[in-house]
Tab-separated table of C-alpha atoms and ligand atoms in Angstrom:
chain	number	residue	atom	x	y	z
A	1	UNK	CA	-5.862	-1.268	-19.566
A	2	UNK	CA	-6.754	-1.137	-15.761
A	3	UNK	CA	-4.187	-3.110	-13.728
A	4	UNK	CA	-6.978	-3.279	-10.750
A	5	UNK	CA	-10.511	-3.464	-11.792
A	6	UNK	CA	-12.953	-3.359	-8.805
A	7	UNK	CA	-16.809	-3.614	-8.874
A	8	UNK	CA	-19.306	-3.917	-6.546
A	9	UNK	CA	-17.094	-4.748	-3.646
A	10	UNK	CA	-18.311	-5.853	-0.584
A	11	UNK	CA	-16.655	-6.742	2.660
A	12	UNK	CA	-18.039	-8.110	6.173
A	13	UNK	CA	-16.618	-8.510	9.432
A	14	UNK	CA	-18.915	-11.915	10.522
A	15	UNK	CA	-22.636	-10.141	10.443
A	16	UNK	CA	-21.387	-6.299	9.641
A	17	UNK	CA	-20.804	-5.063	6.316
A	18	UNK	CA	-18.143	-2.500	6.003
A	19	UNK	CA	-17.985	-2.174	2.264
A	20	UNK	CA	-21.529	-1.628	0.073
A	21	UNK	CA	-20.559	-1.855	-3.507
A	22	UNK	CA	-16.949	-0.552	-3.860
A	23	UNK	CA	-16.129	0.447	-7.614
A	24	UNK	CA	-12.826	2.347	-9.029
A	25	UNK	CA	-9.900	0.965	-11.273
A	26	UNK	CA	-6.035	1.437	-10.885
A	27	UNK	CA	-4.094	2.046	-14.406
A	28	UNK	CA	-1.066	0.114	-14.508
A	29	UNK	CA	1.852	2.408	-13.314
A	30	UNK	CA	-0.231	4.547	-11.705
A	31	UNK	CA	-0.523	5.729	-8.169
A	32	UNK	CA	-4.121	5.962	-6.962
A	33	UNK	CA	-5.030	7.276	-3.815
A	34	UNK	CA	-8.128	6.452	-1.491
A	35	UNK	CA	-9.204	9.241	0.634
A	36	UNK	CA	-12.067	8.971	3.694
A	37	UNK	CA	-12.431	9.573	7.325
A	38	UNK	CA	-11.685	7.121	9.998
A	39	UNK	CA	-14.204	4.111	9.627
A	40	UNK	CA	-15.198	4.917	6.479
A	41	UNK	CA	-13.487	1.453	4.687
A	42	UNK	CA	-10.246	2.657	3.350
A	43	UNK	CA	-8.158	0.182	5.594
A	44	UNK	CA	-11.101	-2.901	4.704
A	45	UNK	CA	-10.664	-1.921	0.844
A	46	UNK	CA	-6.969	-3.017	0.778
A	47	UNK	CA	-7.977	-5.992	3.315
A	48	UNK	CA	-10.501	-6.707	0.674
A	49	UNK	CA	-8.253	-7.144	-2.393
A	50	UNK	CA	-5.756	-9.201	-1.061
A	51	UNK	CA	-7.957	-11.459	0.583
A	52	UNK	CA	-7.624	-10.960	4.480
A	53	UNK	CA	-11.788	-10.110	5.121
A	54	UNK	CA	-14.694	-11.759	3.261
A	55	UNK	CA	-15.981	-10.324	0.417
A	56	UNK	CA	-17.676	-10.262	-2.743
A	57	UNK	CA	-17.993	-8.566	-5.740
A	58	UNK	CA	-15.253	-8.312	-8.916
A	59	UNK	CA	-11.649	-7.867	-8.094
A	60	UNK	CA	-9.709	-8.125	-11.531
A	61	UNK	CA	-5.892	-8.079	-11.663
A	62	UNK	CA	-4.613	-7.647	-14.876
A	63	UNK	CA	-8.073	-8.907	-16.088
A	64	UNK	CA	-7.566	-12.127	-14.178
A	65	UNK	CA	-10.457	-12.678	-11.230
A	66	UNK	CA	-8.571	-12.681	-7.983
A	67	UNK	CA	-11.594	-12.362	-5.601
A	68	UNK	CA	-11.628	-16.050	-4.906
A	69	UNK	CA	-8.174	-16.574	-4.301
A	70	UNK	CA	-6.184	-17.074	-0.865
A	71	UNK	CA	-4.155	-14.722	0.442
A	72	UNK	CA	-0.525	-16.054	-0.760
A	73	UNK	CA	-2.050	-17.096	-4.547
A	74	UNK	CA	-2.781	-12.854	-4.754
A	75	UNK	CA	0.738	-12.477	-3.058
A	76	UNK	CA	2.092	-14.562	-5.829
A	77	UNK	CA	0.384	-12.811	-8.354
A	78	UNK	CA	2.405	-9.626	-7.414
A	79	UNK	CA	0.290	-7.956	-5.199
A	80	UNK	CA	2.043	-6.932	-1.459
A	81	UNK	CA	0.461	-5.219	1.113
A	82	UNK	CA	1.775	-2.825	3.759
A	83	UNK	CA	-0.425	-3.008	6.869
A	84	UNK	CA	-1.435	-0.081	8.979
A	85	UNK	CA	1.151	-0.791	11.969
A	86	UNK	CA	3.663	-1.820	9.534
A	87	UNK	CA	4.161	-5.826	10.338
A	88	UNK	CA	7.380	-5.911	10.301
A	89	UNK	CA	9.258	-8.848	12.846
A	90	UNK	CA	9.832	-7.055	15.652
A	91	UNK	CA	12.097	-9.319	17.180
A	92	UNK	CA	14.261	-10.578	13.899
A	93	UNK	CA	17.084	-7.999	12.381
A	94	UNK	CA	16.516	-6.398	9.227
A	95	UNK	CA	18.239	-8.327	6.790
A	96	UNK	CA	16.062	-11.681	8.787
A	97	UNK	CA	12.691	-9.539	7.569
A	98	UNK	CA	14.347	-9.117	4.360
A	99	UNK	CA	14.996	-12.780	4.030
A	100	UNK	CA	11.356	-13.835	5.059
A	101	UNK	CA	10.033	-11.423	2.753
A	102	UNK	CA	11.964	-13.253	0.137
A	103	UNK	CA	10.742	-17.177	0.545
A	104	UNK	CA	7.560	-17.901	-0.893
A	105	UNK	CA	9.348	-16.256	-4.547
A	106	UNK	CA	9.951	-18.548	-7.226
A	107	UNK	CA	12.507	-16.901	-8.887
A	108	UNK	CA	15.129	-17.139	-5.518
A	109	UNK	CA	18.127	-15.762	-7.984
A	110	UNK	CA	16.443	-12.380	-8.247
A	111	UNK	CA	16.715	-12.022	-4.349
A	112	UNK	CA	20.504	-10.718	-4.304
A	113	UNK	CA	19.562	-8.434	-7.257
A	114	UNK	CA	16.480	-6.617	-5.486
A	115	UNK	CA	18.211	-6.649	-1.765
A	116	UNK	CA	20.745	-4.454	-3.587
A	117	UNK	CA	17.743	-2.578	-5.163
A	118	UNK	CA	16.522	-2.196	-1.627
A	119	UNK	CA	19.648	-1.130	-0.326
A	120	UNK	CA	19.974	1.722	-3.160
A	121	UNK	CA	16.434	3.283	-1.837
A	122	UNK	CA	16.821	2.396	1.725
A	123	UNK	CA	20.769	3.246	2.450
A	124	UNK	CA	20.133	3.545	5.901
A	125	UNK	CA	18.360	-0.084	5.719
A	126	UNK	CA	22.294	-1.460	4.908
A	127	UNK	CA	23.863	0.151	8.276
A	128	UNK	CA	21.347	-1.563	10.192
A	129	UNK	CA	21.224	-4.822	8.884
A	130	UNK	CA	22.038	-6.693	11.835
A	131	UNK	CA	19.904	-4.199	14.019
A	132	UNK	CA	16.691	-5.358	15.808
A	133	UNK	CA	13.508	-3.966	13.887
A	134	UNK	CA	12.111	-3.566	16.912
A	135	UNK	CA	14.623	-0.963	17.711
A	136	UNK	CA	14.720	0.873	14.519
A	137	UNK	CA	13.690	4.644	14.020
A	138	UNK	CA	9.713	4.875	13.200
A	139	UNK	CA	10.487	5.981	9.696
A	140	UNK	CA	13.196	3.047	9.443
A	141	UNK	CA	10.269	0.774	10.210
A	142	UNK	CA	8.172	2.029	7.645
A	143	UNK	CA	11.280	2.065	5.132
A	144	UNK	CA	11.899	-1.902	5.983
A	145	UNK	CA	8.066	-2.828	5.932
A	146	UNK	CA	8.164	-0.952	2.109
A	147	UNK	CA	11.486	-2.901	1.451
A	148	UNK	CA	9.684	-6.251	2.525
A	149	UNK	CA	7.275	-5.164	0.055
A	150	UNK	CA	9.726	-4.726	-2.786
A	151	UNK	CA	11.288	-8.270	-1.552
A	152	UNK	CA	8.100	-9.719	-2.772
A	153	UNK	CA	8.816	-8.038	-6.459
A	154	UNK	CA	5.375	-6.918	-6.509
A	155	UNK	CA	3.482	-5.380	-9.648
A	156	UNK	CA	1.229	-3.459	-7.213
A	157	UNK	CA	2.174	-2.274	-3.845
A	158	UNK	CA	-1.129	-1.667	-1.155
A	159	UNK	CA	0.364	0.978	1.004
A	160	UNK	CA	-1.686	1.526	4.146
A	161	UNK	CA	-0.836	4.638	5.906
A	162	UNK	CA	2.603	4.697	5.311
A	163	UNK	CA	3.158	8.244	6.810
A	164	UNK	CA	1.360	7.018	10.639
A	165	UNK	CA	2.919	8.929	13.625
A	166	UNK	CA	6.153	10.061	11.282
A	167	UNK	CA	7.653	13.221	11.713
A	168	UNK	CA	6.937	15.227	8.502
A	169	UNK	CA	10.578	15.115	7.283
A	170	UNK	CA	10.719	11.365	7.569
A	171	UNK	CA	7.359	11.482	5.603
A	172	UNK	CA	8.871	13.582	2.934
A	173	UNK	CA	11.819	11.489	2.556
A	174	UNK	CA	9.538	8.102	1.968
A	175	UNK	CA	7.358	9.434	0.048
A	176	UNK	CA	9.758	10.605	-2.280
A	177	UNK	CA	11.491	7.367	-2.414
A	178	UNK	CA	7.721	5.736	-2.846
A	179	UNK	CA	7.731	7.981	-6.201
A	180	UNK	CA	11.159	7.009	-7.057
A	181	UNK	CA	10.057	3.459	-6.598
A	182	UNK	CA	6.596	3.587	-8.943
A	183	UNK	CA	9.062	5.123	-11.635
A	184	UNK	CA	11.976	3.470	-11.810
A	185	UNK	CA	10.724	-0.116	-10.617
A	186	UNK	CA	7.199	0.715	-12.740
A	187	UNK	CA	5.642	-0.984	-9.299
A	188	UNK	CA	1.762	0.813	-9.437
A	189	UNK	CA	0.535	1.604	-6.069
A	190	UNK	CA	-2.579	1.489	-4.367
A	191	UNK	CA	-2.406	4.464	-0.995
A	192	UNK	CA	-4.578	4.922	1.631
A	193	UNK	CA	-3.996	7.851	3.538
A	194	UNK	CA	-5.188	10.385	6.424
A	195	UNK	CA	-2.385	13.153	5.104
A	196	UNK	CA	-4.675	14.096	1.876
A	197	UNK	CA	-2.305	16.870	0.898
A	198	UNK	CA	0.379	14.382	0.687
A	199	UNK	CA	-1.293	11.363	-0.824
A	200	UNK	CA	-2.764	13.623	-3.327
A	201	UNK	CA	0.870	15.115	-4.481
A	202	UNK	CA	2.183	11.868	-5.011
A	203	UNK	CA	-1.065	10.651	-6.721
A	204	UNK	CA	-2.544	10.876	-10.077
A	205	UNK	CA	-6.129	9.158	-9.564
A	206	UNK	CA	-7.962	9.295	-6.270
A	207	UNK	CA	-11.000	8.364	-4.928
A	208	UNK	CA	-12.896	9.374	-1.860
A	209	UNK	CA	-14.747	6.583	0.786
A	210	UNK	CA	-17.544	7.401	2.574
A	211	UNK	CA	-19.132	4.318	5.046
A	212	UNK	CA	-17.952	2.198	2.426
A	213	UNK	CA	-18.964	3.531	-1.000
A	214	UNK	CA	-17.291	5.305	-3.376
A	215	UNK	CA	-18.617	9.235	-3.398
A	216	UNK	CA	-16.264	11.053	-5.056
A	217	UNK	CA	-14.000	10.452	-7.877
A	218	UNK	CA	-11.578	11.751	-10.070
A	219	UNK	CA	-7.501	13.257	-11.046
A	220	UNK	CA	-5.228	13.809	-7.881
A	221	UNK	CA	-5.345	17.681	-8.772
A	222	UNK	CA	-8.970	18.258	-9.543
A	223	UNK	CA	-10.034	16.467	-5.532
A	224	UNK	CA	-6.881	18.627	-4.571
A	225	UNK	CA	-9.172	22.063	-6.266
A	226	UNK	CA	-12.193	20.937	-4.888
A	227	UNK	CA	-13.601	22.964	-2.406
A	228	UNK	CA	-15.591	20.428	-0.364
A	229	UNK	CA	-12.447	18.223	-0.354
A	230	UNK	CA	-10.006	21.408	0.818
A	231	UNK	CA	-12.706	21.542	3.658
A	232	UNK	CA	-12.971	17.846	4.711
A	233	UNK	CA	-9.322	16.318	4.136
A	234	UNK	CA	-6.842	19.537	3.291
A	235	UNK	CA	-8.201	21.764	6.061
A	236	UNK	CA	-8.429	25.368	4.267
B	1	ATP	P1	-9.161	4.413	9.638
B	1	ATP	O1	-8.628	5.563	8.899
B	1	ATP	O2	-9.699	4.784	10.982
B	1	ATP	O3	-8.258	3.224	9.672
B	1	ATP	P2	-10.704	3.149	7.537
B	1	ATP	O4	-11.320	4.006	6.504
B	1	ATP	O5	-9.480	2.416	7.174
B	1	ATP	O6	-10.505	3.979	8.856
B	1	ATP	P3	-11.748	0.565	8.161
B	1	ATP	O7	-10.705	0.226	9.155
B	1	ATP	O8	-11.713	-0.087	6.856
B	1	ATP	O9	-11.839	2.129	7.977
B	1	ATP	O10	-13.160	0.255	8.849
B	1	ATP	C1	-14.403	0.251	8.137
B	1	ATP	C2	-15.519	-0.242	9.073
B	1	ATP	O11	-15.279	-1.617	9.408
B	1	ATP	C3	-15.592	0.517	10.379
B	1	ATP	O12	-16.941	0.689	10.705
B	1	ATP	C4	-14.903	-0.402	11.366
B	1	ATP	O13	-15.423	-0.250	12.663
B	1	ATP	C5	-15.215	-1.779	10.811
B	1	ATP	N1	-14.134	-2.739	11.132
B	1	ATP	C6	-12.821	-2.633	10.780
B	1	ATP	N2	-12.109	-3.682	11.221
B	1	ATP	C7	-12.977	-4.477	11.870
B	1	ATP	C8	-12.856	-5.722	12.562
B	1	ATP	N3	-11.689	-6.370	12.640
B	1	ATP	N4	-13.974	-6.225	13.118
B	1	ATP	C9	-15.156	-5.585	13.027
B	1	ATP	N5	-15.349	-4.424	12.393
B	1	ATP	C10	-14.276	-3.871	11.816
């Protein structure tokens, strides 16, 4: 069964639409990628499902209809979102993001147990505990905003960009702990990226966005074959 089940999504921005009719599914432990050129609704789409835009249209978690809730009921349902840019507390040290991350959970014992889970990922996260985010490393930014993520102990992870203005060693390293992460935690993942070479490696399912609809469909490696995808996203 689909963990994410989306049809017909819309999403506006006051009088503009910026979704028309969004459909695709997610299987539970997998990672699906969404592909698409800048503007096209990749960014909205992950806005969309956990509530931060209007919109309308069928947004099933786990079969459950989540496209009326607020914001922190989808959050509670196990769905955390890593924003374009990160959001991490710039001001605050690490282990204070860590912490916030942490509050809204019922289940406050399991925090010790998954900041040592983050820790085992994110070594480097442990050195700089008492470090400014604001003065961490690019990559170490991205590797707290992903931890903040885990804090939540999410069942789906919205990953938005996660490789933005990295050097492509950093990228490697994260996105091999982001693989690490979907199998060992079985945490399914939702990616948008600009790097389609990457996002498609990691993923199994991908879609492709195109001024907000869905044109193009199907396994990471057949879109990775495809010759009008190698021409628009993988540049050979
Ligand atoms: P990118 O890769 O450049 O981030 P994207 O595929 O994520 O692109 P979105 O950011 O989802 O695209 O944008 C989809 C459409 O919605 C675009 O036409 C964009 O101009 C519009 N849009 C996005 N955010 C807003 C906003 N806050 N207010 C108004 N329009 C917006």
């Amino acid at each position: 069964m689909a963990l994410l089940e989306i049809k017909g999504l819309s999403a506006y921005y006051g009088q503009t639409k910026a979704l028309h009719g969004v459909d695709f599914a997610l299987d539970k432990g997998g990672i699906t990628t969404l592909l698409g050129a800048n503007g096209a609704g990749k960014t909205t789409t992950l806005r969309a499902i956990c509530g931060m835009v209007r919109r309308d249209g069928d947004i099933r978690l786990d079969g459950q209809p989540i496209n009326q809730m607020a914001t922190e009921d989808i959050v509670r349902l196990g769905v955390a979102h890593v924003p374009e840019g990160r959001g991490t507390f710039v001001s605050l040290s690490v282990e204070e993001n860590l912490k916030i991350a942490s509050y809204g959970r019922r289940d406050k014992s399991g925090v010790p147990r998954d900041l040592d889970m983050v820790f085992t990922y994110f070594p480097r996260l442990k050195e700089r505990l008492h470090q400014q985010a604001g003065t961490l490393s690019g990559g170490e930014q991205q590797m707290l905003a992903i931890s903040r993520a885990l804090m939540l102990g999410p069942r789906l992870m919205l990953l938005d960009e996660p490789s933005f203005g990295l050097a492509p060693l950093i990228v490697q390293e994260i996105f091999h702990i982001m693989r690490r992460i979907n199998a060992e935690e079985g945490v399914s993942m939702l990616l948008v990226e600009q790097n389609a070479t990457l996002a498609l490696e990691l993923s199994t399912t991908g879609y492709v966005l195109e001024t907000g609809r869905v044109v193009m469909a199907g396994s990471s490696s057949d879109l990775k074959n495809d010759e009008g995808i190698r021409k628009s996203y993988l540049g050979y």
